Tab-separated table of C-alpha atoms in Angstrom:
chain	number	residue	atom	x	y	z
H	16	MET	CA	97.051	-173.570	96.011
H	17	ARG	CA	95.184	-176.631	95.796
H	18	LYS	CA	92.327	-174.771	98.075
H	19	LYS	CA	92.119	-171.966	95.637
H	20	PHE	CA	92.235	-173.912	92.763
H	21	ILE	CA	89.006	-175.901	94.060
H	22	ALA	CA	87.331	-172.419	95.043
H	23	ILE	CA	87.943	-171.066	91.386
H	24	ILE	CA	86.449	-174.197	89.906
H	25	GLY	CA	83.662	-173.943	92.389
H	26	VAL	CA	82.799	-170.275	91.511
H	27	GLY	CA	82.975	-170.974	87.942
H	28	LEU	CA	80.586	-174.062	88.334
H	29	ALA	CA	78.344	-171.641	90.375
H	30	VAL	CA	78.500	-169.045	87.642
H	31	TRP	CA	77.631	-171.622	85.073
H	32	ILE	CA	74.735	-173.011	87.060
H	33	LEU	CA	73.253	-169.390	87.750
H	34	LEU	CA	73.496	-168.371	83.819
H	35	SER	CA	71.644	-171.876	82.927
H	36	GLY	CA	69.060	-170.752	85.112
H	37	TYR	CA	68.838	-167.283	83.965
H	38	ASN	CA	68.383	-168.308	80.124
H	39	HIS	CA	65.854	-170.879	81.239
H	40	PHE	CA	63.557	-168.401	83.105
H	41	PHE	CA	64.589	-165.099	81.043
H	42	GLY	CA	66.152	-166.235	77.862
H	43	PRO	CA	64.299	-166.346	74.513
H	44	GLU	CA	62.630	-169.341	73.671
H	45	ILE	CA	64.007	-170.438	70.382
H	46	THR	CA	62.130	-172.007	67.678
H	47	LEU	CA	63.799	-174.278	65.370
H	48	GLY	CA	62.895	-175.026	61.639
H	49	GLU	CA	61.654	-172.766	59.031
H	50	LYS	CA	59.590	-169.803	60.010
H	51	ASN	CA	57.603	-167.137	58.041
H	52	VAL	CA	58.128	-163.680	59.661
H	53	THR	CA	57.225	-160.149	58.501
H	54	LEU	CA	60.058	-157.378	58.747
H	55	GLU	CA	58.876	-153.578	58.490
H	56	ILE	CA	60.956	-150.717	58.153
H	57	VAL	CA	59.035	-147.130	58.549
H	58	ASN	CA	60.966	-143.905	57.953
H	59	GLU	CA	59.060	-140.969	57.825
H	60	LYS	CA	61.732	-138.709	57.049
H	61	THR	CA	62.856	-140.272	53.885
H	62	GLY	CA	59.588	-141.487	52.978
H	63	GLN	CA	61.497	-145.118	52.478
H	64	ASP	CA	59.154	-147.757	54.034
H	65	ARG	CA	59.550	-151.355	53.119
H	66	THR	CA	57.942	-154.407	54.268
H	67	VAL	CA	59.725	-157.921	53.763
H	68	THR	CA	58.005	-161.283	54.317
H	69	ALA	CA	60.836	-163.692	54.832
H	70	THR	CA	61.124	-167.491	55.410
H	71	THR	CA	64.046	-168.178	57.589
H	72	GLU	CA	65.698	-170.783	59.698
H	73	GLY	CA	67.210	-168.175	61.859
H	74	GLU	CA	66.818	-168.265	65.384
H	75	THR	CA	66.430	-164.584	66.464
H	76	LEU	CA	65.842	-161.291	64.841
H	77	TYR	CA	69.571	-160.791	64.699
H	78	ASP	CA	70.077	-163.912	62.434
H	79	LEU	CA	67.314	-162.554	60.113
H	80	LEU	CA	68.850	-159.051	60.033
H	81	LEU	CA	72.049	-160.750	58.943
H	82	GLU	CA	70.548	-162.511	56.054
H	83	GLU	CA	68.814	-159.470	54.939
H	84	GLU	CA	71.926	-157.088	55.692
H	85	GLU	CA	72.627	-156.367	52.143
H	86	ASP	CA	69.096	-155.719	50.871
H	87	LEU	CA	67.793	-153.731	53.667
H	88	GLY	CA	71.260	-151.857	54.153
H	89	VAL	CA	71.181	-152.929	57.894
H	90	VAL	CA	73.957	-150.905	59.817
H	91	PHE	CA	74.627	-152.494	63.371
H	92	GLU	CA	76.552	-150.958	66.201
H	93	LYS	CA	77.988	-152.905	68.988
H	94	TYR	CA	77.650	-152.058	72.604
H	95	ASP	CA	78.244	-153.877	75.713
H	96	PHE	CA	74.661	-155.393	75.884
H	97	GLY	CA	74.919	-156.489	72.054
H	98	TYR	CA	74.138	-155.583	68.642
H	99	MET	CA	71.555	-152.442	67.901
H	100	VAL	CA	70.346	-151.354	64.504
H	101	GLU	CA	71.516	-147.920	63.799
H	102	GLY	CA	71.022	-147.880	60.013
H	103	LEU	CA	68.318	-149.067	57.651
H	104	LEU	CA	67.850	-148.567	54.020
H	105	GLY	CA	70.488	-146.417	53.538
H	106	TYR	CA	69.561	-144.013	56.344
H	107	ARG	CA	71.869	-143.781	59.515
H	108	THR	CA	70.591	-142.301	62.770
H	109	THR	CA	72.930	-139.954	64.787
H	110	VAL	CA	72.986	-138.953	68.224
H	111	GLU	CA	73.108	-135.307	67.005
H	112	ALA	CA	69.670	-135.742	65.436
H	113	GLN	CA	68.664	-137.565	68.681
H	114	GLU	CA	66.853	-140.428	66.594
H	115	TYR	CA	66.819	-143.960	66.747
H	116	PHE	CA	65.151	-147.114	65.286
H	117	HIS	CA	62.506	-148.079	67.472
H	118	LEU	CA	61.653	-151.747	67.589
H	119	THR	CA	58.368	-153.306	68.308
H	120	VAL	CA	57.309	-156.982	68.199
H	121	ASN	CA	53.741	-157.563	67.059
H	122	GLY	CA	53.073	-154.026	67.927
H	123	GLU	CA	54.515	-154.488	71.457
H	124	ASP	CA	57.864	-152.342	72.328
H	125	ALA	CA	60.832	-154.631	72.454
H	126	MET	CA	62.597	-154.961	75.550
H	127	THR	CA	66.050	-156.190	74.116
H	128	GLY	CA	67.971	-155.850	71.117
H	129	PRO	CA	67.724	-158.063	68.009
H	130	GLU	CA	70.074	-160.808	69.557
H	131	GLY	CA	67.407	-161.324	72.471
H	132	ILE	CA	64.606	-161.618	70.307
H	133	PRO	CA	63.643	-165.089	68.896
H	134	LEU	CA	61.914	-165.583	65.778
H	135	ALA	CA	58.382	-167.206	65.915
H	136	GLU	CA	56.000	-168.030	62.887
H	137	GLY	CA	53.743	-165.205	61.942
H	138	ASP	CA	55.582	-162.688	64.213
H	139	VAL	CA	55.843	-158.930	62.821
H	140	TYR	CA	59.053	-157.002	63.509
H	141	ASN	CA	58.979	-153.394	62.950
H	142	TYR	CA	61.546	-150.773	63.093
H	143	THR	CA	60.304	-147.338	63.077
H	144	LEU	CA	62.755	-144.196	62.916
H	145	ARG	CA	61.888	-141.917	66.126
H	146	SER	CA	63.062	-138.820	67.982
H	147	TYR	CA	64.446	-139.610	71.368
H	148	GLY	CA	61.235	-137.031	72.643
H	149	ASP	CA	58.914	-139.960	71.286
H	150	PHE	CA	59.876	-142.142	73.988
H	151	SER	CA	58.193	-140.036	76.569
H	152	ALA	CA	55.846	-137.840	74.505
H	153	SER	CA	52.110	-138.793	74.226
H	154	GLU	CA	51.864	-141.165	71.686
H	155	PRO	CA	49.876	-139.998	68.528
H	156	THR	CA	46.818	-142.068	67.669
H	157	ARG	CA	45.892	-143.334	64.283
H	158	GLU	CA	42.320	-143.180	64.723
H	159	GLU	CA	39.931	-140.420	62.918
H	160	LYS	CA	40.036	-137.073	64.990
H	161	THR	CA	38.135	-133.903	64.568
H	162	LEU	CA	39.994	-130.707	65.261
H	163	THR	CA	40.495	-127.088	64.232
H	164	LEU	CA	43.138	-125.648	62.234
H	165	GLU	CA	43.803	-122.013	62.489
H	166	ILE	CA	46.018	-119.637	60.555
H	167	VAL	CA	46.173	-115.921	61.435
H	168	ASN	CA	48.287	-113.267	59.549
H	169	ASP	CA	47.394	-109.634	60.987
H	170	ARG	CA	49.755	-108.286	58.610
H	171	THR	CA	48.174	-109.395	55.354
H	172	GLY	CA	44.665	-109.740	56.779
H	173	ASP	CA	44.394	-113.117	55.679
H	174	GLY	CA	43.306	-116.049	57.591
H	175	PHE	CA	41.964	-119.761	57.589
H	176	SER	CA	39.982	-121.586	60.023
H	177	ARG	CA	38.595	-124.867	59.541
H	178	GLU	CA	37.510	-127.669	61.294
H	179	LEU	CA	38.970	-131.004	59.866
H	180	THR	CA	38.696	-134.771	60.438
H	181	THR	CA	41.944	-136.443	59.989
H	182	GLN	CA	43.742	-139.759	60.536
H	183	GLU	CA	47.293	-137.840	60.444
H	184	GLU	CA	49.315	-138.274	63.607
H	185	THR	CA	51.252	-135.199	63.831
H	186	LEU	CA	50.816	-131.225	62.834
H	187	TYR	CA	53.287	-131.668	60.449
H	188	ASP	CA	51.292	-134.517	58.567
H	189	LEU	CA	48.181	-132.287	58.813
H	190	LEU	CA	49.888	-129.241	57.064
H	191	LEU	CA	51.094	-131.491	54.474
H	192	THR	CA	47.747	-132.532	53.622
H	193	VAL	CA	46.587	-128.700	53.328
H	194	GLU	CA	49.865	-127.602	51.818
H	195	GLY	CA	48.268	-126.741	48.663
H	196	SER	CA	45.040	-124.917	49.826
H	197	ALA	CA	46.975	-123.134	52.920
H	198	GLY	CA	50.107	-122.147	51.008
H	199	VAL	CA	52.375	-123.976	53.296
H	200	VAL	CA	56.057	-123.861	52.590
H	201	PHE	CA	58.287	-125.867	54.992
H	202	LYS	CA	61.926	-125.379	55.655
H	203	GLU	CA	63.423	-128.784	56.388
H	204	THR	CA	66.423	-129.539	58.289
H	205	ASP	CA	67.814	-132.914	59.388
H	206	SER	CA	65.749	-133.488	62.140
H	207	LYS	CA	62.899	-131.100	62.133
H	208	ALA	CA	60.744	-128.873	59.990
H	209	GLU	CA	59.649	-125.370	60.454
H	210	ILE	CA	57.280	-123.093	58.584
H	211	SER	CA	58.797	-120.626	56.157
H	212	GLY	CA	55.832	-119.280	54.582
H	213	LEU	CA	51.752	-119.393	55.072
H	214	MET	CA	49.191	-118.460	52.479
H	215	ASN	CA	51.750	-116.816	50.062
H	216	TYR	CA	53.194	-114.845	53.040
H	217	VAL	CA	56.901	-115.046	53.980
H	218	PRO	CA	57.763	-113.792	57.233
H	219	GLY	CA	60.071	-110.794	57.467
H	220	ALA	CA	63.357	-111.033	59.367
H	221	GLU	CA	61.592	-109.992	62.580
H	222	GLU	CA	58.279	-112.470	62.351
H	223	TYR	CA	57.740	-115.893	62.737
H	224	PHE	CA	54.663	-118.250	62.650
H	225	HIS	CA	53.965	-119.015	66.108
H	226	ILE	CA	52.337	-122.493	67.199
H	227	LEU	CA	49.522	-122.576	69.761
H	228	ILE	CA	47.660	-125.658	71.049
H	229	ASP	CA	44.399	-124.880	72.702
H	230	GLY	CA	45.503	-121.416	73.286
H	231	GLU	CA	48.969	-122.600	75.077
H	232	ASP	CA	52.232	-122.174	73.418
H	233	ALA	CA	53.656	-125.119	71.731
H	234	LYS	CA	56.683	-126.504	73.470
H	235	ALA	CA	57.987	-128.683	70.412
H	236	GLY	CA	58.457	-128.610	66.645
H	237	LEU	CA	55.814	-129.625	64.067
H	238	LYS	CA	56.913	-133.174	64.020
H	239	LEU	CA	56.673	-133.773	67.632
H	240	ILE	CA	53.311	-132.335	68.114
H	241	PRO	CA	50.641	-135.145	68.066
H	242	LEU	CA	47.222	-134.555	67.009
H	243	VAL	CA	44.321	-135.118	69.388
H	244	GLU	CA	40.666	-135.023	69.111
H	245	GLY	CA	39.055	-131.673	69.581
H	246	GLY	CA	42.390	-130.001	69.359
H	247	ARG	CA	42.638	-126.534	68.373
H	248	TYR	CA	45.890	-125.905	66.508
H	249	ARG	CA	46.510	-122.047	65.649
H	250	LEU	CA	49.445	-120.657	63.532
H	251	GLU	CA	49.678	-117.281	64.200
H	252	LEU	CA	52.291	-114.273	62.479
H	253	ARG	CA	53.943	-112.706	65.492
H	254	ARG	CA	57.151	-110.435	65.765
H	255	PHE	CA	60.046	-111.326	67.644
H	256	ASP	CA	59.993	-108.226	69.837
H	257	GLY	CA	56.387	-109.166	71.180
H	258	GLU	CA	54.797	-106.528	69.310
H	259	LYS	CA	51.672	-107.290	67.322
H	260	PRO	CA	52.170	-107.326	63.423
H	261	THR	CA	50.479	-104.597	61.862
H	262	PRO	CA	48.706	-104.343	58.431
H	263	ALA	CA	51.242	-103.339	55.852
H	264	ASP	CA	52.069	-104.125	52.249
H	265	ALA	CA	54.676	-106.743	52.117
H	266	LEU	CA	57.887	-105.517	50.602
H	267	GLY	CA	58.834	-107.318	47.171
H	268	LYS	CA	57.747	-110.618	45.719
H	269	ALA	CA	56.925	-113.854	47.749
H	270	ILE	CA	58.203	-116.661	45.927
H	271	THR	CA	59.105	-120.284	46.775
H	272	PHE	CA	62.020	-122.139	45.550
H	273	LYS	CA	62.625	-125.901	45.646
H	274	VAL	CA	65.434	-128.424	44.716
H	275	ILE	CA	64.873	-131.868	44.197
H	276	HIS	CA	67.663	-134.293	43.735
H	277	GLU	CA	66.465	-137.778	44.249
H	278	GLU	CA	69.787	-139.635	44.272
H	279	ALA	CA	71.260	-137.113	47.131
H	280	LYS	CA	67.868	-137.157	48.659
H	281	ILE	CA	67.382	-133.769	48.633
H	282	ASP	CA	63.782	-132.336	48.652
H	283	PHE	CA	64.549	-128.718	49.534
H	284	SER	CA	62.061	-125.982	49.769
H	285	MET	CA	62.104	-122.587	50.893
H	286	ALA	CA	59.778	-119.527	50.868
H	287	ALA	CA	61.886	-116.034	50.323
H	288	LEU	CA	60.779	-112.171	49.998
H	289	THR	CA	62.604	-110.443	47.290
H	290	GLU	CA	62.877	-107.273	45.336
H	291	LYS	CA	64.663	-109.036	42.481
H	292	ASP	CA	63.153	-108.822	38.909
H	293	ASN	CA	64.439	-112.196	37.494
H	294	LEU	CA	65.774	-115.595	38.792
H	295	TYR	CA	69.250	-115.251	37.728
H	296	ASP	CA	69.790	-112.228	40.063
H	297	TRP	CA	68.091	-113.899	42.715
H	298	LEU	CA	70.174	-117.111	42.533
H	299	ILE	CA	73.185	-114.917	42.445
H	300	GLU	CA	72.067	-113.030	45.605
H	301	ASN	CA	71.500	-116.482	47.260
H	302	GLU	CA	74.549	-118.096	45.654
H	303	ASP	CA	76.606	-118.722	48.851
H	304	ASP	CA	73.385	-120.266	50.855
H	305	LEU	CA	72.280	-122.316	48.014
H	306	GLN	CA	75.653	-123.213	46.810
H	307	VAL	CA	74.686	-122.124	43.333
H	308	VAL	CA	76.909	-123.026	40.275
H	309	LEU	CA	76.049	-121.196	37.303
H	310	GLU	CA	77.872	-122.008	33.940
H	311	GLU	CA	77.633	-118.959	31.484
H	312	TYR	CA	77.011	-119.784	27.741
H	313	ASP	CA	76.233	-117.380	24.735
H	314	PHE	CA	72.563	-117.794	25.259
H	315	GLY	CA	72.648	-117.077	29.006
H	316	ALA	CA	73.527	-118.780	32.496
H	317	VAL	CA	72.619	-122.339	33.264
H	318	VAL	CA	72.153	-123.724	36.629
H	319	THR	CA	74.838	-126.812	37.139
H	320	GLY	CA	74.909	-127.192	40.763
H	321	LEU	CA	72.977	-126.575	43.751
H	322	LEU	CA	73.092	-127.350	47.601
H	323	GLY	CA	76.555	-129.069	46.944
H	324	GLU	CA	75.416	-131.596	44.298
H	325	VAL	CA	76.708	-130.623	40.808
H	326	ALA	CA	75.092	-132.096	37.489
H	327	ARG	CA	77.567	-134.594	36.119
H	328	GLU	CA	78.122	-134.345	32.437
H	329	GLU	CA	79.523	-137.752	32.175
H	330	LYS	CA	75.898	-139.160	33.538
H	331	GLN	CA	74.125	-136.748	31.302
H	332	GLU	CA	72.455	-135.007	34.242
H	333	TYR	CA	70.936	-131.202	33.999
H	334	TYR	CA	68.976	-129.152	36.446
H	335	HIS	CA	65.433	-129.067	35.139
H	336	LEU	CA	63.729	-125.718	35.772
H	337	THR	CA	59.852	-125.543	36.082
H	338	ILE	CA	57.756	-122.461	36.940
H	339	ASP	CA	54.621	-123.047	38.647
H	340	GLY	CA	54.791	-126.354	37.615
H	341	GLU	CA	55.218	-125.822	34.067
H	342	ASP	CA	58.574	-126.277	32.169
H	343	ALA	CA	60.708	-123.280	31.560
H	344	VAL	CA	61.547	-122.610	28.015
H	345	THR	CA	64.562	-119.954	28.923
H	346	GLY	CA	67.392	-119.774	31.288
H	347	PRO	CA	67.051	-118.184	34.771
H	348	GLY	CA	68.107	-114.785	33.313
H	349	GLN	CA	65.191	-114.450	31.381
H	350	VAL	CA	62.570	-115.718	34.022
H	351	GLN	CA	60.890	-112.977	35.556
H	352	LEU	CA	59.858	-113.566	39.256
H	353	THR	CA	56.375	-112.976	40.154
H	354	ASP	CA	54.611	-112.877	43.276
H	355	GLY	CA	53.371	-116.305	44.388
H	356	GLY	CA	55.732	-117.935	41.921
H	357	VAL	CA	57.042	-121.306	42.509
H	358	TYR	CA	60.502	-122.138	40.850
H	359	GLN	CA	61.673	-125.540	41.047
H	360	PHE	CA	65.105	-127.207	39.972
H	361	GLU	CA	65.070	-130.861	39.499
H	362	LEU	CA	67.898	-133.009	38.594
H	363	ARG	CA	67.262	-135.016	35.621
H	364	THR	CA	69.080	-137.146	32.886
H	365	TYR	CA	68.658	-136.536	29.126
L	7	MET	CA	98.150	-132.521	101.505
L	8	LYS	CA	101.697	-133.280	100.910
L	9	PRO	CA	103.501	-133.093	97.489
L	10	LYS	CA	104.338	-136.788	97.947
L	11	ASP	CA	100.546	-137.599	98.871
L	12	ILE	CA	99.577	-135.822	95.606
L	13	THR	CA	102.058	-137.627	93.554
L	14	THR	CA	100.918	-140.918	94.879
L	15	VAL	CA	97.251	-140.146	94.319
L	16	ALA	CA	98.307	-139.022	90.801
L	17	ILE	CA	100.300	-142.513	89.900
L	18	LEU	CA	97.484	-144.456	91.583
L	19	SER	CA	94.940	-142.879	89.231
L	20	ALA	CA	96.914	-143.217	86.065
L	21	SER	CA	97.358	-146.887	86.883
L	22	LEU	CA	93.876	-147.371	87.232
L	23	THR	CA	93.181	-145.557	84.067
L	24	ALA	CA	95.983	-147.518	82.108
L	25	GLY	CA	94.660	-151.037	83.705
L	26	LYS	CA	91.094	-150.349	82.581
L	27	LEU	CA	92.303	-149.338	79.083
L	28	ALA	CA	94.446	-152.336	78.943
L	29	LEU	CA	91.657	-154.553	79.632
L	30	SER	CA	88.856	-152.759	77.612
L	31	ALA	CA	88.962	-155.271	74.977
L	32	VAL	CA	88.190	-158.342	77.182
L	33	PRO	CA	84.695	-158.142	78.018
L	34	ASN	CA	83.535	-158.376	81.987
L	35	ILE	CA	87.212	-158.475	83.179
L	36	GLU	CA	88.181	-155.422	84.791
L	37	ILE	CA	90.902	-154.553	87.279
L	38	VAL	CA	89.497	-151.236	88.716
L	39	SER	CA	87.744	-152.838	91.584
L	40	PHE	CA	90.724	-155.144	92.407
L	41	LEU	CA	93.035	-152.216	92.407
L	42	LEU	CA	90.740	-150.056	94.498
L	43	VAL	CA	90.505	-152.829	97.207
L	44	ILE	CA	94.272	-153.272	96.903
L	45	PHE	CA	94.992	-149.283	97.286
L	46	THR	CA	92.183	-149.075	100.231
L	47	VAL	CA	94.168	-151.984	102.141
L	48	VAL	CA	97.895	-150.157	101.380
L	49	PHE	CA	97.366	-146.638	101.166
L	50	GLY	CA	94.003	-146.014	103.304
L	51	VAL	CA	90.464	-144.604	102.427
L	52	ARG	CA	91.350	-140.986	102.034
L	53	LYS	CA	94.018	-141.421	99.210
L	54	THR	CA	92.033	-144.125	97.401
L	55	LEU	CA	88.968	-141.896	97.535
L	56	LEU	CA	90.874	-139.169	95.921
L	57	THR	CA	92.113	-141.860	93.455
L	58	ALA	CA	88.750	-142.825	92.421
L	59	LEU	CA	87.548	-139.234	92.169
L	60	ILE	CA	90.377	-138.433	89.736
L	61	PHE	CA	89.935	-141.732	87.902
L	62	THR	CA	86.076	-141.180	87.235
L	63	THR	CA	86.830	-137.538	86.095
L	64	THR	CA	89.629	-138.584	83.501
L	65	GLU	CA	86.950	-141.476	82.431
L	66	MET	CA	84.569	-138.719	81.468
L	67	LEU	CA	87.393	-136.836	79.715
L	68	ILE	CA	88.306	-139.892	77.612
L	69	TYR	CA	84.604	-141.257	76.817
L	70	GLY	CA	82.693	-138.150	77.219
L	71	PHE	CA	79.925	-136.923	79.849
L	72	GLY	CA	76.920	-139.367	80.398
L	73	ILE	CA	74.550	-140.370	83.132
L	74	TRP	CA	76.770	-143.580	83.851
L	75	ILE	CA	79.685	-141.084	85.040
L	76	LEU	CA	77.599	-139.898	87.977
L	77	GLY	CA	77.064	-143.546	88.919
L	78	TYR	CA	80.700	-144.190	88.700
L	79	TYR	CA	81.124	-141.164	91.279
L	80	LEU	CA	78.963	-143.019	93.731
L	81	ILE	CA	79.574	-146.906	93.005
L	82	TRP	CA	83.478	-146.663	93.479
L	83	PRO	CA	83.476	-144.763	96.689
L	84	THR	CA	80.959	-147.279	98.013
L	85	LEU	CA	83.533	-150.201	97.194
L	86	ILE	CA	86.285	-148.229	98.860
L	87	VAL	CA	84.198	-147.397	102.003
L	88	MET	CA	83.081	-151.035	102.275
L	89	THR	CA	86.777	-152.298	102.058
L	90	ALA	CA	87.775	-150.223	104.636
L	91	LEU	CA	84.865	-151.029	106.812
L	92	LEU	CA	85.425	-154.557	106.370
L	93	LYS	CA	89.171	-154.666	106.596
L	94	PRO	CA	89.485	-155.575	110.209
L	95	PHE	CA	87.466	-158.759	109.335
L	96	LEU	CA	89.033	-159.962	106.528
L	97	LYS	CA	92.384	-162.003	107.281
L	98	SER	CA	93.150	-163.454	103.978
L	99	GLU	CA	92.716	-162.986	100.054
L	100	TYR	CA	89.322	-165.455	100.390
L	101	GLY	CA	87.453	-162.595	102.262
L	102	TYR	CA	88.578	-160.051	99.757
L	103	ALA	CA	87.974	-162.515	96.901
L	104	VAL	CA	84.270	-162.712	98.034
L	105	LEU	CA	84.157	-159.008	98.730
L	106	SER	CA	85.181	-158.187	95.163
L	107	GLY	CA	83.074	-161.083	93.801
L	108	LEU	CA	79.910	-159.962	95.589
L	109	PHE	CA	80.724	-156.247	94.432
L	110	GLY	CA	80.863	-157.386	90.844
L	111	LEU	CA	77.692	-159.243	91.464
L	112	LEU	CA	75.659	-156.308	92.805
L	113	PHE	CA	77.409	-153.879	90.380
L	114	GLY	CA	74.368	-154.069	88.002
L	115	LEU	CA	71.888	-153.588	90.648
L	116	LEU	CA	73.648	-150.530	92.271
L	117	PHE	CA	73.607	-149.011	88.622
L	118	ALA	CA	70.124	-149.974	88.147
L	119	LEU	CA	68.997	-148.285	91.360
L	120	PHE	CA	70.912	-145.194	90.330
L	121	GLU	CA	69.476	-145.371	86.946
L	122	SER	CA	65.889	-145.746	88.355
L	123	LEU	CA	66.266	-142.183	89.681
L	124	PHE	CA	66.365	-140.690	86.064
L	125	TYR	CA	64.265	-143.078	84.150
L	126	GLY	CA	62.170	-144.958	86.575
L	127	ILE	CA	61.637	-148.020	88.485
L	128	GLY	CA	60.501	-149.988	85.754
L	129	TYR	CA	63.460	-149.040	83.617
L	130	GLY	CA	65.786	-149.740	86.473
L	131	ILE	CA	64.255	-153.346	86.939
L	132	THR	CA	64.595	-154.053	83.409
L	133	TYR	CA	68.194	-152.600	83.159
L	134	TRP	CA	69.186	-154.890	86.173
L	135	ILE	CA	67.512	-157.996	84.836
L	136	ARG	CA	68.903	-157.719	81.380
L	137	GLY	CA	72.356	-157.127	82.858
L	138	ILE	CA	72.180	-160.239	85.454
L	139	PRO	CA	74.571	-162.343	82.936
L	140	PHE	CA	77.301	-159.568	82.696
L	141	ASP	CA	76.652	-159.186	86.834
L	142	LEU	CA	77.389	-163.000	86.956
L	143	LEU	CA	80.722	-162.937	84.996
L	144	HIS	CA	81.770	-159.802	86.400
L	145	GLY	CA	81.444	-161.225	89.955
L	146	GLY	CA	83.039	-164.476	88.876
L	147	SER	CA	85.972	-162.853	87.163
L	148	ASN	CA	86.431	-160.472	90.402
L	149	PHE	CA	86.517	-163.289	92.600
L	150	VAL	CA	89.208	-165.082	90.762
L	151	VAL	CA	91.469	-162.157	89.973
L	152	MET	CA	91.230	-161.036	93.624
L	153	LEU	CA	91.935	-164.737	94.899
L	154	VAL	CA	95.070	-165.197	92.644
L	155	LEU	CA	96.580	-161.851	92.725
L	156	PHE	CA	95.573	-160.258	96.074
L	157	ARG	CA	98.768	-161.234	97.812
L	158	PRO	CA	101.529	-160.938	95.333
L	159	ILE	CA	100.310	-157.365	94.375
L	160	THR	CA	99.737	-156.278	97.931
L	161	ARG	CA	103.141	-157.214	98.689
L	162	SER	CA	104.192	-155.542	95.683
L	163	VAL	CA	102.638	-152.382	96.283
L	164	LEU	CA	103.486	-152.309	99.990
L	165	LYS	CA	107.223	-152.537	99.120
L	166	ILE	CA	106.721	-149.693	96.739
L	167	LYS	CA	105.126	-147.672	99.507
L	168	GLU	CA	107.879	-148.280	102.003
L	169	LYS	CA	110.874	-147.449	99.421
L	170	SER	CA	108.894	-144.096	98.402
């Protein structure tokens, strides 16, 4: 028994010595005292970016994040290897969306979690929301690049080919800059964006806008296509059956429907092709998909709920309607749909 | 395989799963490698390999599929085979404690080699170095557990084997 006891003590001592050696050579170099550091949060999905300059006596980034936990809405998740940040500024990453907050220190990728990063005077710590695919995909570059953007619609005969010089990083960012002139309408889901309309044309049920990069089929969605110097980016209307779209009159009116609800972080936009004459009929037609809630009054129907968010009377909320950017003066029952019209409901308070 | 053997393997797998769950709240202390060594000594390689296979599959059902599960399908059998090969040379609990301790110490390295196949050598090296503190504690705890518990547990398991 004594022999075992000595063996246990000996192993314990050896482990302690080796751990100390590890911490000496590989452990973070802690700086004591007050430090001025910068913490940046970048979230392109919500547009909520924040830069915080902090004076702290904390030793590691984890200490700093604890200090700022409430202000920055930091959400930690504990793993065997330590704490990781999985939520910032009210946004929580999910495995389903395949995203994470990527950490860099002074522009260099961090090799460890926040507990292993010592704070140093003047250092910049950056958390940027990324998709798992970003890990291995070519890094979009921020320098200026000249490229070609083409939009081809053989059905309407409309086209668009322009050489652009841009600092944007992805095809999605670039399309945002030409959203107005190219009539781009996106359909956004949690993790990706798709094109649901281009140059006032909404693809039919058997059509879609196909993306080609330098003549090759794109392998990723808009938000994951990096822009490179000299690239040729083509958005071409195609049919799912592989046949070429033939010129024909588009059926119905092409409209754009938008919903904005700042508190619920909804910025929804969809393009639609409809034969309905007025907005009320169209809302009824899409009642289930858009979770439309209508209240009938003597003067007509009023929209009180969209996409699961209801206007709360006690908070004096209402859905404000604009048509092509102008305030509507009537309810949806009296709003006539026009080809190319933009109909937007935005939650406001009185 | 006889029904008795099937039952034995099932009970051994269940005891591994229960043992792991019981100690899951305690970081870096695990009983799986200890029990696999005991089972190899008492029941032999074949039954213990089957036990490890069932145990790892149960882990997958509990925790979900990940690359780490594939690693476990390789690492536990490695321990079992090493135990069986060294058994003729290990005469006391000290030898098994050293074996178990070394296994714990090299656990991270074995996993890093496996992860390198998927994510590259650079990732594997980083993975291993970052895990060294855990490996040191793992090795130390394995050594202590084996040194203290090898004899009494082996005796009890042998008694159960003889009675059944």
